[in-house]
Amino acid sequence: MPNHYKILIRGVLDVLPLMIPVVPFGIIFGAIGIELGFGPYITYATSIIVFSGASQIVILQLLSAGASSIVTITSSSVVSTRHLLYGAVFSEHLNRLSLNWKIALSYLLTDQAFAVSNEYFKKNNENQFKHYHLLGSGLTLWIIWQVTTIIGIFLGSILPDELGLTFAIPLTFLALLVNYLRK
């Protein structure tokens, strides 16, 4: 097996333990999108276009509350500013890649992919195929997020409105905050 495939698989395996909280978060996102009155296509489109769980929730909440597009885009951008820092950290490791590679990897750069790939990059700085680790970890998260969003959309369309899943948004952010503070 070529070296870059081994590195891609290593990225997949390294990020898998971090997918445990992603599964319920993706399901909650899909269900909340439906509960807030967005159709399945709009809810799912945000997962493809934005691919940032926290930003996606902000977008849907603000739009459902009647916020303007400018407020929604600005708020979503502020929530995602940490990705600029991730990109700055990775710039030294990815500077030799083509623009197409950089665009693809920046789309797949998430908190989880950054965490595992940053460690890998530090230990394998001279490896010319190290970017495949980020590709593997990012694609893994992307696939799991898309599948769980679809599951959530399906569940959101069959769950009764009285269940009131919108309470899960602050709880999810609280769980993320506690996890970050713990680290």
mmCIF file of C-alpha atoms in Angstrom:
data_model
loop_
_atom_site.group_PDB
_atom_site.id
_atom_site.type_symbol
_atom_site.label_atom_id
_atom_site.label_comp_id
_atom_site.label_asym_id
_atom_site.label_seq_id
_atom_site.Cartn_x
_atom_site.Cartn_y
_atom_site.Cartn_z
ATOM 1 C CA MET A 1 0.000 0.000 0.000
ATOM 2 C CA PRO A 2 1.456 3.409 -0.948
ATOM 3 C CA ASN A 3 2.589 5.679 1.869
ATOM 4 C CA HIS A 4 -0.086 8.341 1.294
ATOM 5 C CA TYR A 5 -2.876 5.754 1.675
ATOM 6 C CA LYS A 6 -1.385 4.599 4.976
ATOM 7 C CA ILE A 7 -1.329 8.201 6.182
ATOM 8 C CA LEU A 8 -4.930 8.754 5.032
ATOM 9 C CA ILE A 9 -6.031 5.644 6.962
ATOM 10 C CA ARG A 10 -4.053 6.861 10.004
ATOM 11 C CA GLY A 11 -6.043 10.128 9.857
ATOM 12 C CA VAL A 12 -9.310 8.185 9.748
ATOM 13 C CA LEU A 13 -8.314 5.998 12.699
ATOM 14 C CA ASP A 14 -6.943 8.894 14.747
ATOM 15 C CA VAL A 15 -10.162 10.918 14.485
ATOM 16 C CA LEU A 16 -12.640 8.065 15.084
ATOM 17 C CA PRO A 17 -12.689 8.375 18.906
ATOM 18 C CA LEU A 18 -13.587 12.049 18.510
ATOM 19 C CA MET A 19 -16.673 11.118 16.485
ATOM 20 C CA ILE A 20 -18.587 9.916 19.553
ATOM 21 C CA PRO A 21 -19.950 13.397 20.446
ATOM 22 C CA VAL A 22 -20.336 14.336 16.766
ATOM 23 C CA VAL A 23 -23.014 11.704 16.159
ATOM 24 C CA PRO A 24 -25.618 13.083 18.601
ATOM 25 C CA PHE A 25 -24.681 16.671 17.698
ATOM 26 C CA GLY A 26 -25.348 15.990 13.999
ATOM 27 C CA ILE A 27 -28.639 14.283 14.783
ATOM 28 C CA ILE A 28 -29.698 17.166 17.028
ATOM 29 C CA PHE A 29 -28.757 19.677 14.338
ATOM 30 C CA GLY A 30 -30.845 17.933 11.683
ATOM 31 C CA ALA A 31 -33.835 17.595 14.003
ATOM 32 C CA ILE A 32 -33.611 21.208 15.164
ATOM 33 C CA GLY A 33 -33.477 22.462 11.585
ATOM 34 C CA ILE A 34 -36.805 20.788 10.934
ATOM 35 C CA GLU A 35 -38.271 21.940 14.261
ATOM 36 C CA LEU A 36 -37.326 25.550 13.523
ATOM 37 C CA GLY A 37 -39.363 25.344 10.322
ATOM 38 C CA PHE A 38 -36.659 24.817 7.715
ATOM 39 C CA GLY A 39 -37.233 22.161 5.121
ATOM 40 C CA PRO A 40 -35.015 19.114 4.800
ATOM 41 C CA TYR A 41 -33.200 20.523 1.767
ATOM 42 C CA ILE A 42 -32.308 23.820 3.453
ATOM 43 C CA THR A 43 -31.243 22.071 6.644
ATOM 44 C CA TYR A 44 -29.085 19.617 4.740
ATOM 45 C CA ALA A 45 -27.680 22.307 2.437
ATOM 46 C CA THR A 46 -26.203 24.106 5.430
ATOM 47 C CA SER A 47 -24.291 20.926 6.277
ATOM 48 C CA ILE A 48 -22.797 20.832 2.821
ATOM 49 C CA ILE A 49 -22.186 24.545 2.328
ATOM 50 C CA VAL A 50 -21.126 25.639 5.818
ATOM 51 C CA PHE A 51 -19.917 22.346 7.410
ATOM 52 C CA SER A 52 -19.423 23.836 10.861
ATOM 53 C CA GLY A 53 -21.920 22.597 13.431
ATOM 54 C CA ALA A 54 -21.824 25.628 15.705
ATOM 55 C CA SER A 55 -22.104 28.051 12.788
ATOM 56 C CA GLN A 56 -24.916 26.050 11.252
ATOM 57 C CA ILE A 57 -26.941 26.212 14.454
ATOM 58 C CA VAL A 58 -26.335 29.964 14.709
ATOM 59 C CA ILE A 59 -27.469 30.433 11.100
ATOM 60 C CA LEU A 60 -30.695 28.478 11.569
ATOM 61 C CA GLN A 61 -31.515 30.084 14.927
ATOM 62 C CA LEU A 62 -30.968 33.621 13.668
ATOM 63 C CA LEU A 63 -32.840 33.110 10.406
ATOM 64 C CA SER A 64 -35.764 31.491 12.209
ATOM 65 C CA ALA A 65 -35.892 34.494 14.577
ATOM 66 C CA GLY A 66 -36.069 36.876 11.606
ATOM 67 C CA ALA A 67 -32.514 38.246 11.721
ATOM 68 C CA SER A 68 -31.147 39.922 8.622
ATOM 69 C CA SER A 69 -28.712 38.170 6.311
ATOM 70 C CA ILE A 70 -25.910 40.528 7.361
ATOM 71 C CA VAL A 71 -26.428 39.762 11.061
ATOM 72 C CA THR A 72 -26.622 36.043 10.341
ATOM 73 C CA ILE A 73 -23.478 35.946 8.193
ATOM 74 C CA THR A 74 -21.523 38.140 10.613
ATOM 75 C CA SER A 75 -22.531 36.084 13.637
ATOM 76 C CA SER A 76 -21.730 32.829 11.884
ATOM 77 C CA SER A 77 -18.355 34.203 10.819
ATOM 78 C CA VAL A 78 -17.508 35.257 14.371
ATOM 79 C CA VAL A 79 -18.346 31.768 15.642
ATOM 80 C CA SER A 80 -15.972 30.308 13.041
ATOM 81 C CA THR A 81 -12.997 32.621 13.609
ATOM 82 C CA ARG A 82 -11.092 29.837 15.356
ATOM 83 C CA HIS A 83 -10.688 28.222 11.936
ATOM 84 C CA LEU A 84 -8.480 31.155 10.926
ATOM 85 C CA LEU A 85 -6.146 30.224 13.768
ATOM 86 C CA TYR A 86 -6.192 26.580 12.705
ATOM 87 C CA GLY A 87 -5.284 27.640 9.172
ATOM 88 C CA ALA A 88 -2.454 29.834 10.422
ATOM 89 C CA VAL A 89 -1.003 26.944 12.411
ATOM 90 C CA PHE A 90 -1.219 24.613 9.415
ATOM 91 C CA SER A 91 0.097 27.120 6.881
ATOM 92 C CA GLU A 92 3.702 26.127 7.507
ATOM 93 C CA HIS A 93 2.855 22.459 7.003
ATOM 94 C CA LEU A 94 0.764 22.924 3.878
ATOM 95 C CA ASN A 95 2.555 25.802 2.131
ATOM 96 C CA ARG A 96 3.940 23.587 -0.661
ATOM 97 C CA LEU A 97 0.530 22.286 -1.712
ATOM 98 C CA SER A 98 -1.393 23.510 -4.738
ATOM 99 C CA LEU A 99 -4.254 25.963 -4.317
ATOM 100 C CA ASN A 100 -6.778 23.177 -5.005
ATOM 101 C CA TRP A 101 -5.378 21.091 -2.153
ATOM 102 C CA LYS A 102 -5.413 24.078 0.189
ATOM 103 C CA ILE A 103 -9.043 24.871 -0.643
ATOM 104 C CA ALA A 104 -10.154 21.259 -0.176
ATOM 105 C CA LEU A 105 -8.295 20.881 3.115
ATOM 106 C CA SER A 106 -9.549 24.216 4.446
ATOM 107 C CA TYR A 107 -13.129 23.072 3.811
ATOM 108 C CA LEU A 108 -12.456 19.877 5.795
ATOM 109 C CA LEU A 109 -10.623 21.633 8.647
ATOM 110 C CA THR A 110 -12.677 21.196 11.817
ATOM 111 C CA ASP A 111 -11.891 21.175 15.518
ATOM 112 C CA GLN A 112 -11.462 17.407 15.572
ATOM 113 C CA ALA A 113 -9.406 17.211 12.368
ATOM 114 C CA PHE A 114 -7.174 20.013 13.636
ATOM 115 C CA ALA A 115 -6.621 18.295 16.981
ATOM 116 C CA VAL A 116 -5.469 14.968 15.563
ATOM 117 C CA SER A 117 -3.669 16.278 12.469
ATOM 118 C CA ASN A 118 -1.766 18.934 14.402
ATOM 119 C CA GLU A 119 -0.249 16.204 16.570
ATOM 120 C CA TYR A 120 0.545 14.131 13.497
ATOM 121 C CA PHE A 121 2.117 17.096 11.683
ATOM 122 C CA LYS A 122 4.357 17.868 14.661
ATOM 123 C CA LYS A 123 5.659 14.300 14.755
ATOM 124 C CA ASN A 124 5.971 13.895 10.963
ATOM 125 C CA ASN A 125 7.003 17.355 9.819
ATOM 126 C CA GLU A 126 9.297 16.095 7.044
ATOM 127 C CA ASN A 127 6.786 13.683 5.503
ATOM 128 C CA GLN A 128 5.726 14.991 2.091
ATOM 129 C CA PHE A 129 2.363 13.196 2.315
ATOM 130 C CA LYS A 130 1.400 14.394 5.808
ATOM 131 C CA HIS A 131 -1.541 16.374 4.400
ATOM 132 C CA TYR A 132 -3.274 13.054 3.697
ATOM 133 C CA HIS A 133 -3.732 12.726 7.450
ATOM 134 C CA LEU A 134 -5.841 15.891 7.478
ATOM 135 C CA LEU A 135 -7.699 14.640 4.403
ATOM 136 C CA GLY A 136 -8.518 11.344 6.152
ATOM 137 C CA SER A 137 -9.611 12.923 9.418
ATOM 138 C CA GLY A 138 -11.588 15.690 7.700
ATOM 139 C CA LEU A 139 -13.378 13.349 5.297
ATOM 140 C CA THR A 140 -14.280 11.026 8.143
ATOM 141 C CA LEU A 141 -15.923 13.843 10.046
ATOM 142 C CA TRP A 142 -17.609 15.167 6.895
ATOM 143 C CA ILE A 143 -19.176 11.793 6.107
ATOM 144 C CA ILE A 144 -20.329 11.198 9.675
ATOM 145 C CA TRP A 145 -21.731 14.740 9.917
ATOM 146 C CA GLN A 146 -23.671 14.376 6.660
ATOM 147 C CA VAL A 147 -25.125 10.996 7.640
ATOM 148 C CA THR A 148 -26.109 12.106 11.146
ATOM 149 C CA THR A 149 -27.649 15.318 9.800
ATOM 150 C CA ILE A 150 -29.819 13.238 7.466
ATOM 151 C CA ILE A 151 -30.818 10.990 10.387
ATOM 152 C CA GLY A 152 -31.701 14.091 12.415
ATOM 153 C CA ILE A 153 -33.730 15.547 9.551
ATOM 154 C CA PHE A 154 -35.669 12.289 9.316
ATOM 155 C CA LEU A 155 -36.203 12.129 13.087
ATOM 156 C CA GLY A 156 -37.116 15.820 13.224
ATOM 157 C CA SER A 157 -39.861 15.274 10.700
ATOM 158 C CA ILE A 158 -41.444 12.430 12.683
ATOM 159 C CA LEU A 159 -40.957 13.649 16.268
ATOM 160 C CA PRO A 160 -43.865 15.516 17.824
ATOM 161 C CA ASP A 161 -43.475 19.294 18.171
ATOM 162 C CA GLU A 162 -44.223 19.017 21.889
ATOM 163 C CA LEU A 163 -40.827 17.380 22.401
ATOM 164 C CA GLY A 164 -39.194 20.793 21.946
ATOM 165 C CA LEU A 165 -35.676 19.948 20.846
ATOM 166 C CA THR A 166 -34.510 23.567 20.812
ATOM 167 C CA PHE A 167 -33.433 23.153 24.441
ATOM 168 C CA ALA A 168 -30.691 20.876 23.113
ATOM 169 C CA ILE A 169 -28.831 23.796 21.502
ATOM 170 C CA PRO A 170 -27.713 25.468 24.748
ATOM 171 C CA LEU A 171 -27.082 22.068 26.306
ATOM 172 C CA THR A 172 -24.849 21.090 23.392
ATOM 173 C CA PHE A 173 -22.846 24.309 23.656
ATOM 174 C CA LEU A 174 -22.597 23.864 27.421
ATOM 175 C CA ALA A 175 -21.241 20.342 26.911
ATOM 176 C CA LEU A 176 -18.686 21.660 24.411
ATOM 177 C CA LEU A 177 -17.681 24.445 26.789
ATOM 178 C CA VAL A 178 -17.248 22.049 29.695
ATOM 179 C CA ASN A 179 -15.135 19.791 27.499
ATOM 180 C CA TYR A 180 -12.887 22.695 26.422
ATOM 181 C CA LEU A 181 -12.527 23.957 30.000
ATOM 182 C CA ARG A 182 -11.670 20.462 31.165
ATOM 183 C CA LYS A 183 -8.794 20.342 28.687
#
